[in-house]
Tab-separated table of C-alpha atoms and ligand atoms in Angstrom:
chain	number	residue	atom	x	y	z
A	10	MET	CA	-54.322	-103.826	-17.119
A	11	PHE	CA	-56.569	-104.321	-20.145
A	12	TYR	CA	-56.356	-102.639	-23.508
A	13	ASN	CA	-58.598	-101.563	-26.356
A	14	SER	CA	-58.336	-99.801	-29.677
A	15	ILE	CA	-58.337	-96.024	-29.330
A	16	LYS	CA	-61.393	-95.934	-31.588
A	17	ASN	CA	-63.345	-98.978	-30.427
A	18	LYS	CA	-63.966	-99.371	-26.729
A	19	LEU	CA	-65.926	-102.600	-26.927
A	20	ASN	CA	-63.242	-105.094	-27.764
A	21	ILE	CA	-61.178	-105.530	-24.630
A	22	LYS	CA	-57.865	-107.369	-24.927
A	23	ASN	CA	-55.027	-108.475	-22.749
A	24	PHE	CA	-51.363	-107.673	-23.272
A	25	ILE	CA	-50.374	-110.735	-25.280
A	26	ASP	CA	-53.223	-110.211	-27.774
A	27	ILE	CA	-52.205	-106.654	-28.489
A	28	PHE	CA	-48.529	-107.547	-28.644
A	29	PHE	CA	-49.151	-110.219	-31.287
A	30	SER	CA	-51.496	-108.093	-33.384
A	31	ASN	CA	-49.597	-104.738	-33.296
A	32	LEU	CA	-52.710	-102.803	-34.361
A	33	SER	CA	-56.407	-103.437	-33.777
A	34	LYS	CA	-58.661	-104.833	-36.552
A	35	ASP	CA	-59.777	-101.287	-37.349
A	36	LYS	CA	-56.050	-100.434	-37.847
A	37	ASN	CA	-55.777	-98.255	-34.781
A	38	LEU	CA	-53.341	-98.191	-31.908
A	39	TYR	CA	-54.094	-99.802	-28.585
A	40	PHE	CA	-54.217	-97.994	-25.270
A	41	PRO	CA	-55.056	-99.097	-21.719
A	42	VAL	CA	-58.785	-99.103	-21.014
A	43	LYS	CA	-58.012	-97.330	-17.778
A	44	ILE	CA	-54.871	-96.017	-16.096
A	45	SER	CA	-55.604	-95.698	-12.404
A	46	LYS	CA	-53.539	-93.717	-9.978
A	47	LEU	CA	-51.564	-96.025	-7.750
A	48	ASN	CA	-51.876	-95.701	-4.031
A	49	LYS	CA	-49.399	-93.115	-2.654
A	50	LYS	CA	-48.188	-95.468	0.049
A	51	PHE	CA	-47.479	-98.123	-2.551
A	52	ILE	CA	-45.535	-95.662	-4.706
A	53	PHE	CA	-43.351	-94.490	-1.849
A	54	SER	CA	-42.785	-98.046	-0.668
A	55	LEU	CA	-40.940	-98.547	-3.972
A	56	LYS	CA	-38.476	-95.744	-3.352
A	57	ASN	CA	-35.631	-97.869	-2.085
A	58	LEU	CA	-35.934	-100.776	-4.458
A	59	ASN	CA	-33.221	-101.418	-7.009
A	60	TYR	CA	-34.159	-100.866	-10.637
A	61	ASN	CA	-34.938	-104.503	-11.389
A	62	ASN	CA	-37.241	-105.052	-8.429
A	63	PHE	CA	-38.875	-101.699	-9.088
A	64	ALA	CA	-39.480	-102.671	-12.720
A	65	PHE	CA	-40.949	-105.967	-11.559
A	66	SER	CA	-43.451	-104.222	-9.258
A	67	LEU	CA	-44.760	-102.098	-12.131
A	68	LEU	CA	-44.595	-104.667	-14.921
A	69	ARG	CA	-46.927	-106.920	-12.949
A	70	ILE	CA	-49.560	-104.255	-13.454
A	71	PHE	CA	-49.020	-103.788	-17.193
A	72	LEU	CA	-48.428	-107.436	-18.100
A	73	LYS	CA	-51.123	-109.138	-16.041
A	74	ASP	CA	-51.377	-112.094	-18.398
A	75	LEU	CA	-47.689	-113.048	-18.200
A	76	GLU	CA	-46.519	-115.399	-15.450
A	77	GLU	CA	-44.774	-113.552	-12.641
A	78	GLU	CA	-41.743	-115.816	-12.917
A	79	ASP	CA	-41.446	-114.960	-16.588
A	80	ILE	CA	-41.593	-111.233	-15.864
A	81	TYR	CA	-38.956	-111.620	-13.175
A	82	ARG	CA	-36.653	-113.576	-15.478
A	83	LEU	CA	-37.214	-111.178	-18.349
A	84	ILE	CA	-35.985	-108.231	-16.292
A	85	ASN	CA	-33.027	-110.015	-14.826
A	86	ILE	CA	-31.817	-111.384	-18.154
A	87	SER	CA	-32.122	-107.899	-19.655
A	88	TYR	CA	-30.640	-105.697	-16.965
A	89	SER	CA	-27.591	-106.194	-14.748
A	90	SER	CA	-28.167	-106.257	-11.018
A	91	ASN	CA	-27.035	-102.685	-10.474
A	92	PHE	CA	-28.525	-101.345	-13.671
A	93	PHE	CA	-29.565	-97.910	-12.500
A	94	ASP	CA	-26.232	-96.787	-11.129
A	95	ASN	CA	-24.117	-98.605	-13.692
A	96	VAL	CA	-25.998	-97.793	-16.852
A	97	ILE	CA	-28.456	-94.995	-16.183
A	98	LYS	CA	-27.271	-92.522	-13.505
A	99	ILE	CA	-28.580	-89.053	-12.722
A	100	ASP	CA	-26.131	-86.114	-12.840
A	101	LYS	CA	-26.571	-82.656	-11.386
A	102	ILE	CA	-26.082	-79.910	-13.972
A	103	PHE	CA	-26.327	-76.099	-13.999
A	104	ASN	CA	-29.052	-74.170	-12.096
A	105	ASN	CA	-30.000	-77.156	-9.943
A	106	ASN	CA	-31.171	-79.135	-12.927
A	107	TYR	CA	-30.574	-82.822	-13.556
A	108	LEU	CA	-29.461	-84.934	-16.466
A	109	LEU	CA	-30.963	-88.403	-16.784
A	110	ASN	CA	-28.365	-90.417	-18.701
A	111	LEU	CA	-30.180	-93.060	-20.661
A	112	ASN	CA	-27.667	-93.351	-23.487
A	113	ASN	CA	-25.070	-95.749	-22.099
A	114	GLY	CA	-26.486	-99.004	-23.445
A	115	PRO	CA	-24.682	-101.198	-25.990
A	116	THR	CA	-25.545	-99.011	-29.013
A	117	LEU	CA	-25.247	-95.716	-27.113
A	118	THR	CA	-28.888	-94.704	-27.426
A	119	PHE	CA	-31.673	-94.471	-24.887
A	120	LYS	CA	-33.648	-96.842	-27.113
A	121	ASP	CA	-31.535	-99.769	-25.838
A	122	ILE	CA	-33.226	-99.684	-22.460
A	123	ALA	CA	-36.575	-100.800	-23.846
A	124	MET	CA	-35.256	-102.685	-26.857
A	125	ILE	CA	-33.160	-105.207	-24.900
A	126	PRO	CA	-36.073	-106.594	-22.867
A	127	LEU	CA	-38.163	-106.555	-26.053
A	128	GLY	CA	-35.711	-108.996	-27.673
A	129	ASN	CA	-35.902	-111.240	-24.633
A	130	LEU	CA	-39.698	-111.042	-24.562
A	131	LEU	CA	-39.817	-112.192	-28.201
A	132	LYS	CA	-37.684	-115.199	-27.305
A	133	LEU	CA	-39.840	-116.057	-24.331
A	134	LEU	CA	-43.118	-115.798	-26.259
A	135	SER	CA	-41.686	-117.599	-29.259
A	136	LEU	CA	-40.818	-120.645	-27.160
A	137	LYS	CA	-44.038	-120.530	-25.193
A	138	TYR	CA	-46.428	-120.143	-28.137
A	139	LYS	CA	-44.290	-121.967	-30.726
A	140	LYS	CA	-44.373	-119.012	-33.078
A	141	LYS	CA	-41.741	-117.573	-35.334
A	142	PHE	CA	-41.613	-113.804	-35.086
A	143	ILE	CA	-40.792	-111.759	-38.165
A	144	VAL	CA	-39.784	-108.385	-36.856
A	145	PHE	CA	-39.926	-105.131	-38.811
A	146	CYS	CA	-38.242	-101.914	-37.920
A	147	THR	CA	-37.800	-98.674	-39.791
A	148	THR	CA	-35.303	-96.168	-38.600
A	149	SER	CA	-34.423	-92.563	-39.135
A	150	GLY	CA	-31.495	-92.845	-36.764
A	151	ASP	CA	-30.852	-94.958	-33.702
A	152	THR	CA	-33.716	-97.441	-33.599
A	153	GLY	CA	-32.210	-99.771	-36.214
A	154	ALA	CA	-28.907	-100.424	-34.472
A	155	SER	CA	-30.642	-100.857	-31.150
A	156	ALA	CA	-33.209	-103.317	-32.570
A	157	ASN	CA	-30.589	-105.347	-34.475
A	158	ASN	CA	-28.374	-105.524	-31.436
A	159	SER	CA	-31.230	-106.672	-29.206
A	160	LEU	CA	-32.315	-109.403	-31.614
A	161	LYS	CA	-28.959	-110.609	-32.850
A	162	ASN	CA	-28.902	-113.655	-30.610
A	163	ILE	CA	-32.621	-114.352	-30.663
A	164	ARG	CA	-32.580	-117.115	-33.266
A	165	GLU	CA	-36.315	-117.620	-32.988
A	166	THR	CA	-36.836	-114.342	-34.857
A	167	LYS	CA	-35.856	-112.700	-38.116
A	168	ILE	CA	-35.575	-108.958	-38.323
A	169	PHE	CA	-35.909	-106.678	-41.358
A	170	THR	CA	-34.533	-103.240	-40.591
A	171	PHE	CA	-35.318	-100.484	-43.083
A	172	HIS	CA	-33.488	-97.198	-43.412
A	173	PRO	CA	-33.769	-94.407	-45.975
A	174	PHE	CA	-30.707	-94.539	-48.233
A	175	ASN	CA	-28.208	-91.765	-47.462
A	176	MET	CA	-30.534	-90.103	-44.984
A	177	ILE	CA	-29.110	-91.262	-41.681
A	178	SER	CA	-25.660	-90.504	-40.318
A	179	ASN	CA	-22.777	-92.745	-41.486
A	180	ILE	CA	-22.116	-93.906	-37.980
A	181	GLN	CA	-25.751	-94.712	-37.340
A	182	ARG	CA	-25.780	-96.787	-40.550
A	183	LYS	CA	-22.564	-98.584	-39.675
A	184	GLN	CA	-23.776	-99.382	-36.167
A	185	MET	CA	-26.767	-101.145	-37.659
A	186	THR	CA	-25.252	-102.867	-40.680
A	187	ILE	CA	-22.177	-104.505	-39.133
A	188	PHE	CA	-24.074	-107.435	-37.650
A	189	LYS	CA	-23.222	-110.688	-39.385
A	190	ASN	CA	-26.016	-112.680	-37.771
A	191	LYS	CA	-28.137	-114.657	-40.224
A	192	ASN	CA	-31.432	-113.472	-38.759
A	193	ILE	CA	-30.721	-109.799	-39.523
A	194	PHE	CA	-31.659	-108.237	-42.893
A	195	ASN	CA	-30.843	-104.583	-43.465
A	196	ILE	CA	-32.844	-102.904	-46.183
A	197	SER	CA	-31.947	-99.518	-47.575
A	198	ILE	CA	-34.805	-97.799	-49.406
A	199	LEU	CA	-34.278	-95.170	-52.082
A	200	GLY	CA	-36.684	-92.732	-50.481
A	201	ASN	CA	-37.291	-91.035	-47.164
A	202	PHE	CA	-38.365	-92.352	-43.775
A	203	ASP	CA	-42.074	-91.922	-44.536
A	204	ILE	CA	-41.714	-94.122	-47.628
A	205	SER	CA	-39.977	-96.857	-45.624
A	206	GLN	CA	-42.781	-96.693	-43.115
A	207	TYR	CA	-45.390	-96.858	-45.861
A	208	LEU	CA	-43.745	-99.930	-47.421
A	209	ILE	CA	-43.717	-101.729	-44.086
A	210	LYS	CA	-47.397	-100.927	-43.597
A	211	LYS	CA	-48.123	-102.533	-46.974
A	212	ILE	CA	-46.111	-105.616	-46.055
A	213	PHE	CA	-48.242	-106.012	-42.918
A	214	GLU	CA	-51.338	-105.886	-45.127
A	215	LYS	CA	-49.998	-108.503	-47.565
A	216	ILE	CA	-48.519	-111.072	-45.198
A	217	ASN	CA	-51.071	-112.279	-42.694
A	218	ASN	CA	-50.213	-113.597	-39.290
A	219	ASN	CA	-50.992	-117.273	-38.853
A	220	LYS	CA	-50.359	-119.903	-36.184
A	221	LYS	CA	-46.693	-120.195	-37.024
A	222	ILE	CA	-45.632	-116.802	-38.329
A	223	ASN	CA	-46.270	-113.548	-36.533
A	224	LEU	CA	-45.206	-110.142	-37.809
A	225	ILE	CA	-44.165	-107.659	-35.138
A	226	SER	CA	-43.370	-103.982	-35.475
A	227	VAL	CA	-40.735	-102.754	-33.056
A	228	ASN	CA	-41.110	-99.085	-33.919
A	229	SER	CA	-42.242	-96.509	-31.381
A	230	ILE	CA	-45.840	-97.693	-31.519
A	231	ASN	CA	-44.817	-101.011	-29.938
A	232	TRP	CA	-46.673	-101.001	-26.645
A	233	PHE	CA	-44.055	-103.053	-24.794
A	234	ARG	CA	-41.441	-100.424	-25.583
A	235	ILE	CA	-43.704	-97.749	-24.129
A	236	ILE	CA	-44.126	-99.772	-20.939
A	237	MET	CA	-40.375	-100.225	-20.517
A	238	GLN	CA	-39.951	-96.473	-21.003
A	239	VAL	CA	-42.633	-95.652	-18.425
A	240	ILE	CA	-40.477	-97.444	-15.871
A	241	TYR	CA	-37.477	-95.136	-16.158
A	242	TYR	CA	-39.651	-92.056	-15.785
A	243	CYS	CA	-41.321	-93.526	-12.688
A	244	TYR	CA	-38.011	-94.594	-11.179
A	245	SER	CA	-36.081	-91.389	-11.738
A	246	SER	CA	-38.909	-89.075	-10.621
A	247	LEU	CA	-39.164	-90.990	-7.366
A	248	LYS	CA	-35.417	-91.253	-6.902
A	249	ILE	CA	-34.871	-87.487	-6.747
A	250	TYR	CA	-38.212	-86.591	-5.154
A	251	ASP	CA	-37.723	-84.077	-2.416
A	252	PHE	CA	-41.239	-82.761	-1.786
A	253	LYS	CA	-41.179	-81.174	-5.204
A	254	LYS	CA	-42.402	-82.735	-8.405
A	255	ILE	CA	-40.011	-82.735	-11.320
A	256	ASN	CA	-40.476	-81.597	-14.931
A	257	PHE	CA	-38.994	-83.778	-17.649
A	258	LEU	CA	-37.542	-82.220	-20.794
A	259	ILE	CA	-37.545	-84.730	-23.621
A	260	PRO	CA	-36.276	-84.375	-27.202
A	261	SER	CA	-39.412	-85.608	-28.932
A	262	GLY	CA	-39.851	-87.302	-32.262
A	263	ASN	CA	-42.489	-89.998	-32.384
A	264	PHE	CA	-43.790	-88.973	-28.969
A	265	GLY	CA	-43.116	-92.391	-27.435
A	266	ASN	CA	-41.085	-91.041	-24.550
A	267	ALA	CA	-43.267	-88.046	-23.851
A	268	LEU	CA	-46.251	-90.400	-23.750
A	269	SER	CA	-44.357	-92.746	-21.410
A	270	ALA	CA	-43.575	-89.889	-19.023
A	271	PHE	CA	-47.236	-88.877	-19.148
A	272	ILE	CA	-48.325	-92.401	-18.220
A	273	ALA	CA	-45.872	-92.302	-15.302
A	274	LYS	CA	-47.596	-89.106	-14.185
A	275	LEU	CA	-51.053	-90.674	-14.535
A	276	LEU	CA	-49.899	-93.554	-12.345
A	277	GLY	CA	-49.243	-90.972	-9.626
A	278	PHE	CA	-45.458	-90.598	-9.758
A	279	PRO	CA	-44.159	-87.153	-8.701
A	280	ILE	CA	-44.039	-85.523	-12.138
A	281	GLU	CA	-45.266	-82.008	-12.781
A	282	LYS	CA	-44.838	-81.230	-16.466
A	283	ILE	CA	-43.605	-83.041	-19.525
A	284	ILE	CA	-41.785	-80.624	-21.772
A	285	THR	CA	-41.371	-81.816	-25.348
A	286	CYS	CA	-38.469	-80.254	-27.235
A	287	THR	CA	-38.671	-80.207	-31.009
A	288	ASN	CA	-36.618	-78.738	-33.845
A	289	ASP	CA	-37.630	-77.142	-37.163
A	290	ASN	CA	-40.173	-79.961	-37.494
A	291	TYR	CA	-42.461	-78.613	-34.814
A	292	PHE	CA	-45.847	-80.246	-35.357
A	293	LEU	CA	-45.876	-81.288	-31.721
A	294	ASP	CA	-44.850	-77.903	-30.403
A	295	ASN	CA	-47.592	-76.244	-32.368
A	296	PHE	CA	-50.207	-78.744	-31.249
A	297	ILE	CA	-49.318	-78.447	-27.596
A	298	LYS	CA	-49.326	-74.637	-27.735
A	299	ASN	CA	-52.282	-74.039	-30.034
A	300	ASN	CA	-54.226	-77.316	-30.113
A	301	ASN	CA	-54.249	-77.486	-33.880
A	302	TYR	CA	-52.619	-79.574	-36.576
A	303	LEU	CA	-49.970	-78.115	-38.798
A	304	ASN	CA	-48.838	-79.864	-41.926
A	305	LEU	CA	-45.210	-78.880	-42.357
A	306	PRO	CA	-42.813	-80.134	-45.018
A	307	LEU	CA	-40.118	-82.261	-43.405
A	308	LYS	CA	-36.814	-80.455	-42.882
A	309	LYS	CA	-33.422	-82.099	-42.485
A	310	THR	CA	-31.663	-80.946	-39.318
A	311	ILE	CA	-28.668	-81.780	-37.148
A	312	THR	CA	-31.090	-83.789	-34.967
A	313	PRO	CA	-32.273	-86.508	-37.396
A	314	SER	CA	-33.960	-88.681	-34.762
A	315	ILE	CA	-36.587	-86.029	-34.157
A	316	ASP	CA	-37.064	-85.022	-37.799
A	317	ILE	CA	-40.629	-86.265	-37.896
A	318	SER	CA	-43.686	-84.683	-39.459
A	319	ILE	CA	-46.536	-86.351	-37.541
A	320	PRO	CA	-45.533	-88.311	-34.427
A	321	SER	CA	-46.869	-91.858	-34.633
A	322	ASN	CA	-47.828	-92.133	-30.965
A	323	PHE	CA	-49.719	-88.906	-30.992
A	324	SER	CA	-53.135	-90.389	-31.708
A	325	ARG	CA	-52.757	-92.436	-28.536
A	326	ILE	CA	-53.636	-89.463	-26.406
A	327	ILE	CA	-55.681	-87.469	-28.822
A	328	ASN	CA	-58.152	-90.268	-29.495
A	329	SER	CA	-57.969	-92.246	-26.323
A	330	ASN	CA	-60.957	-92.829	-24.102
A	331	PHE	CA	-58.968	-91.218	-21.415
A	332	LEU	CA	-59.549	-87.776	-22.907
A	333	LYS	CA	-63.277	-87.899	-22.432
A	334	LYS	CA	-62.840	-88.312	-18.723
A	335	TYR	CA	-60.190	-85.789	-17.919
A	336	GLU	CA	-60.707	-83.467	-20.856
A	337	MET	CA	-58.198	-81.523	-22.869
A	338	ASN	CA	-57.542	-79.380	-19.831
A	339	TYR	CA	-55.576	-82.042	-18.059
A	340	LEU	CA	-53.498	-82.638	-21.159
A	341	ASN	CA	-52.785	-78.971	-21.495
A	342	LYS	CA	-51.775	-78.750	-17.883
A	343	SER	CA	-49.444	-81.734	-18.153
A	344	PHE	CA	-47.579	-80.822	-21.299
A	345	TYR	CA	-45.473	-77.872	-22.180
A	346	SER	CA	-43.309	-77.566	-25.223
A	347	ASP	CA	-40.507	-75.736	-26.904
A	348	LYS	CA	-39.012	-75.618	-30.380
A	349	ILE	CA	-35.349	-74.971	-31.015
A	350	TYR	CA	-34.381	-74.036	-34.541
A	351	ASN	CA	-31.390	-75.700	-36.163
A	352	LYS	CA	-29.246	-72.597	-35.898
A	353	ASN	CA	-29.848	-72.410	-32.163
A	354	ILE	CA	-29.078	-76.083	-31.688
A	355	ILE	CA	-25.771	-75.557	-33.469
A	356	ASN	CA	-24.922	-72.494	-31.383
A	357	SER	CA	-25.850	-74.271	-28.196
A	358	ILE	CA	-23.571	-77.235	-28.887
A	359	GLU	CA	-20.712	-74.788	-28.962
A	360	TYR	CA	-21.990	-72.782	-26.014
A	361	PHE	CA	-22.266	-75.808	-23.732
A	362	TYR	CA	-18.880	-77.048	-24.805
A	363	ASN	CA	-17.184	-73.736	-24.055
A	364	MET	CA	-19.128	-73.114	-20.881
A	365	TYR	CA	-19.050	-76.560	-19.262
A	366	ASN	CA	-16.327	-78.311	-21.226
A	367	LYS	CA	-18.710	-81.059	-22.176
A	368	LEU	CA	-19.891	-82.158	-25.561
A	369	TYR	CA	-23.550	-83.180	-25.735
A	370	ASP	CA	-25.388	-84.853	-28.576
A	371	PRO	CA	-27.555	-82.437	-30.591
A	372	HIS	CA	-30.856	-84.022	-29.441
A	373	THR	CA	-30.025	-83.608	-25.781
A	374	ILE	CA	-28.914	-80.071	-26.607
A	375	THR	CA	-32.473	-79.115	-27.627
A	376	CYS	CA	-33.524	-79.580	-23.997
A	377	LEU	CA	-30.435	-77.951	-22.495
A	378	SER	CA	-30.919	-75.010	-24.787
A	379	SER	CA	-34.522	-74.694	-23.687
A	380	LEU	CA	-33.447	-74.669	-20.024
A	381	LYS	CA	-30.806	-72.061	-20.633
A	382	LYS	CA	-33.139	-69.814	-22.586
A	383	GLU	CA	-35.688	-69.538	-19.819
A	384	ASN	CA	-33.293	-69.925	-16.938
A	385	LYS	CA	-35.344	-72.776	-15.560
A	386	LYS	CA	-34.553	-74.540	-12.305
A	387	GLU	CA	-35.115	-78.082	-11.001
A	388	ASN	CA	-35.925	-79.912	-14.179
A	389	MET	CA	-34.655	-83.189	-15.532
A	390	VAL	CA	-33.264	-83.427	-19.047
A	391	VAL	CA	-33.360	-86.776	-20.786
A	392	SER	CA	-30.035	-87.533	-22.469
A	393	THR	CA	-30.842	-89.645	-25.509
A	394	SER	CA	-27.751	-90.171	-27.640
A	395	TYR	CA	-23.970	-89.743	-27.936
A	396	PRO	CA	-22.134	-86.897	-29.692
A	397	ILE	CA	-19.779	-89.287	-31.496
A	398	LYS	CA	-22.690	-90.443	-33.660
A	399	PHE	CA	-22.925	-86.948	-35.087
A	400	ILE	CA	-19.194	-86.422	-35.431
A	401	PHE	CA	-19.417	-85.183	-39.029
A	402	SER	CA	-22.063	-82.558	-38.267
A	403	ILE	CA	-20.258	-81.458	-35.127
A	404	LYS	CA	-16.877	-81.249	-36.872
A	405	LYS	CA	-18.440	-78.772	-39.283
A	406	ILE	CA	-19.239	-76.502	-36.358
A	407	MET	CA	-16.116	-77.120	-34.307
A	408	PRO	CA	-13.399	-78.478	-36.618
A	409	ASN	CA	-10.791	-78.837	-33.890
A	410	ILE	CA	-12.844	-80.719	-31.395
A	411	LYS	CA	-11.432	-83.978	-30.004
A	412	PHE	CA	-13.810	-86.871	-29.551
A	413	THR	CA	-13.513	-89.742	-27.158
A	414	ASN	CA	-14.253	-92.335	-29.764
A	415	ASN	CA	-15.881	-95.383	-28.263
A	416	LEU	CA	-17.046	-96.528	-31.686
A	417	LYS	CA	-13.714	-96.702	-33.508
A	418	LYS	CA	-13.987	-100.439	-34.047
A	419	ILE	CA	-17.030	-100.235	-36.281
A	420	PHE	CA	-15.199	-98.311	-38.977
A	421	PHE	CA	-13.257	-101.408	-39.949
A	422	ILE	CA	-16.089	-103.909	-40.049
A	423	LYS	CA	-17.729	-104.718	-43.369
A	424	GLU	CA	-21.331	-103.585	-43.664
A	425	LYS	CA	-24.228	-105.769	-44.764
A	426	TYR	CA	-27.269	-104.170	-46.405
A	427	LYS	CA	-29.275	-104.388	-49.611
A	428	ILE	CA	-30.533	-101.365	-51.526
A	429	PHE	CA	-34.112	-101.430	-52.841
A	430	SER	CA	-36.075	-99.057	-55.035
A	431	GLN	CA	-39.651	-98.269	-54.019
A	432	ASN	CA	-40.958	-101.180	-56.124
A	433	PHE	CA	-43.166	-103.062	-53.686
A	434	PHE	CA	-43.273	-106.374	-55.569
A	435	VAL	CA	-39.518	-106.737	-55.699
A	436	LEU	CA	-39.323	-105.954	-52.013
A	437	ILE	CA	-42.046	-108.298	-50.843
A	438	ASN	CA	-40.724	-111.147	-52.964
A	439	PHE	CA	-37.343	-110.750	-51.339
A	440	ILE	CA	-38.897	-110.774	-47.900
A	441	LYS	CA	-41.076	-113.799	-48.592
A	442	LYS	CA	-38.019	-115.713	-49.785
A	443	CYS	CA	-36.115	-114.847	-46.619
A	444	ILE	CA	-38.982	-115.823	-44.341
A	445	ILE	CA	-39.372	-119.363	-45.698
B	511	LIG	C1	-35.821	-91.824	-30.818
B	511	LIG	C2	-35.085	-90.664	-30.400
B	511	LIG	C3	-35.736	-89.526	-29.900
B	511	LIG	C4	-37.235	-89.394	-29.862
B	511	LIG	O1	-37.898	-90.304	-29.032
B	511	LIG	P1	-39.474	-90.500	-29.155
B	511	LIG	O2	-39.789	-91.415	-28.053
B	511	LIG	O3	-39.720	-91.142	-30.500
B	511	LIG	O4	-40.126	-89.174	-29.081
B	511	LIG	C5	-34.960	-88.472	-29.452
B	511	LIG	N1	-33.624	-88.503	-29.514
B	511	LIG	C6	-32.962	-89.568	-29.997
B	511	LIG	C7	-31.482	-89.537	-30.075
B	511	LIG	C8	-33.665	-90.684	-30.463
B	511	LIG	O5	-32.992	-91.719	-30.964
């Protein structure tokens, strides 16, 4: 597969080029030049493979310029041999619907599944190209812990993880700031998520990549993360295929997962619709329903990981060359969306607990609530996080609830992070000092 900037079709690149440069010269995102439907026979020949061999068969297509042995090793270092049944799993839930559990990785978020191989890829490329990677991440929730965890033993890299001071849950902050590893720097910005993102953008403008040092963003725009996400949508759609294509319901923030599911559909996997579920920040919902942009002020909700004003991966489909071929029509037919207001999310947490005796995380609840509302059948909900991370919000709704606390340990570990104002010069001087 080859890639080009969503705005400039002429400059065709391979995977490693776009991985090293993050964005194109014209500061746009990259997208595949062409995503061709795979042969049906080939797709169904993959049905009985285990997750690792399945991933290998697809990664060969996306990562044509990596050696096959490297791809094979990358997967097998990252995932255990029975990864799908041990870590992922599909459960049957009410009304013949399914739950795709993606939240059982080391930091209890679905982000781990793509982040772990990303850490291993950085190690592999660092040794091969003799580069030092300086990794940047900004988080409004789970990304930070997942990125730090994946890079903690990758000594060839340094990672700077930004979070908005006091604007993520206590547990999410603790999960990310307890790492003692010397290559991890946690930076707390007095400002919101957008400001953290803006500061990182400026850092990328000020520090240029050279032969030795290469800056990498591991936020949702990172193309390798998208690829690793595509794989779980392909695998799970095929796994439950019974002559009927499945719809995926996905709590959507930066649109990385919805885009990944869409790519799985374009490849020919048995997927009917991708249903994005949003909260009071419903830019995406409005766009999918009405095809226009809405500039809403950001609202704080019980689902912080999807509190996003304009999803960063969105331009990937809106501007891609792909659109000219298949037209808006195909997009409209592939996506469907719903918005669930905060009050309804809160009510639904309680409803599902009372009804099914199970506590779900508020993000996953957006999708379950959408299913319940319309009495939908035969859909697959993507489970993205763990309720324990939102214990304080949930305790406000249900004070007597008992949690199975698999994170108890982290409460007693000392945190490591530095607080910064929005002063760019102070920040960049600190970073430059750490890089040398
Ligand atoms: C990141 C995240 C999302 C949103 O995923 P996108 O791919 O950015 O749309 C949803 N839920 C949780 C818990 C997350 O951490």
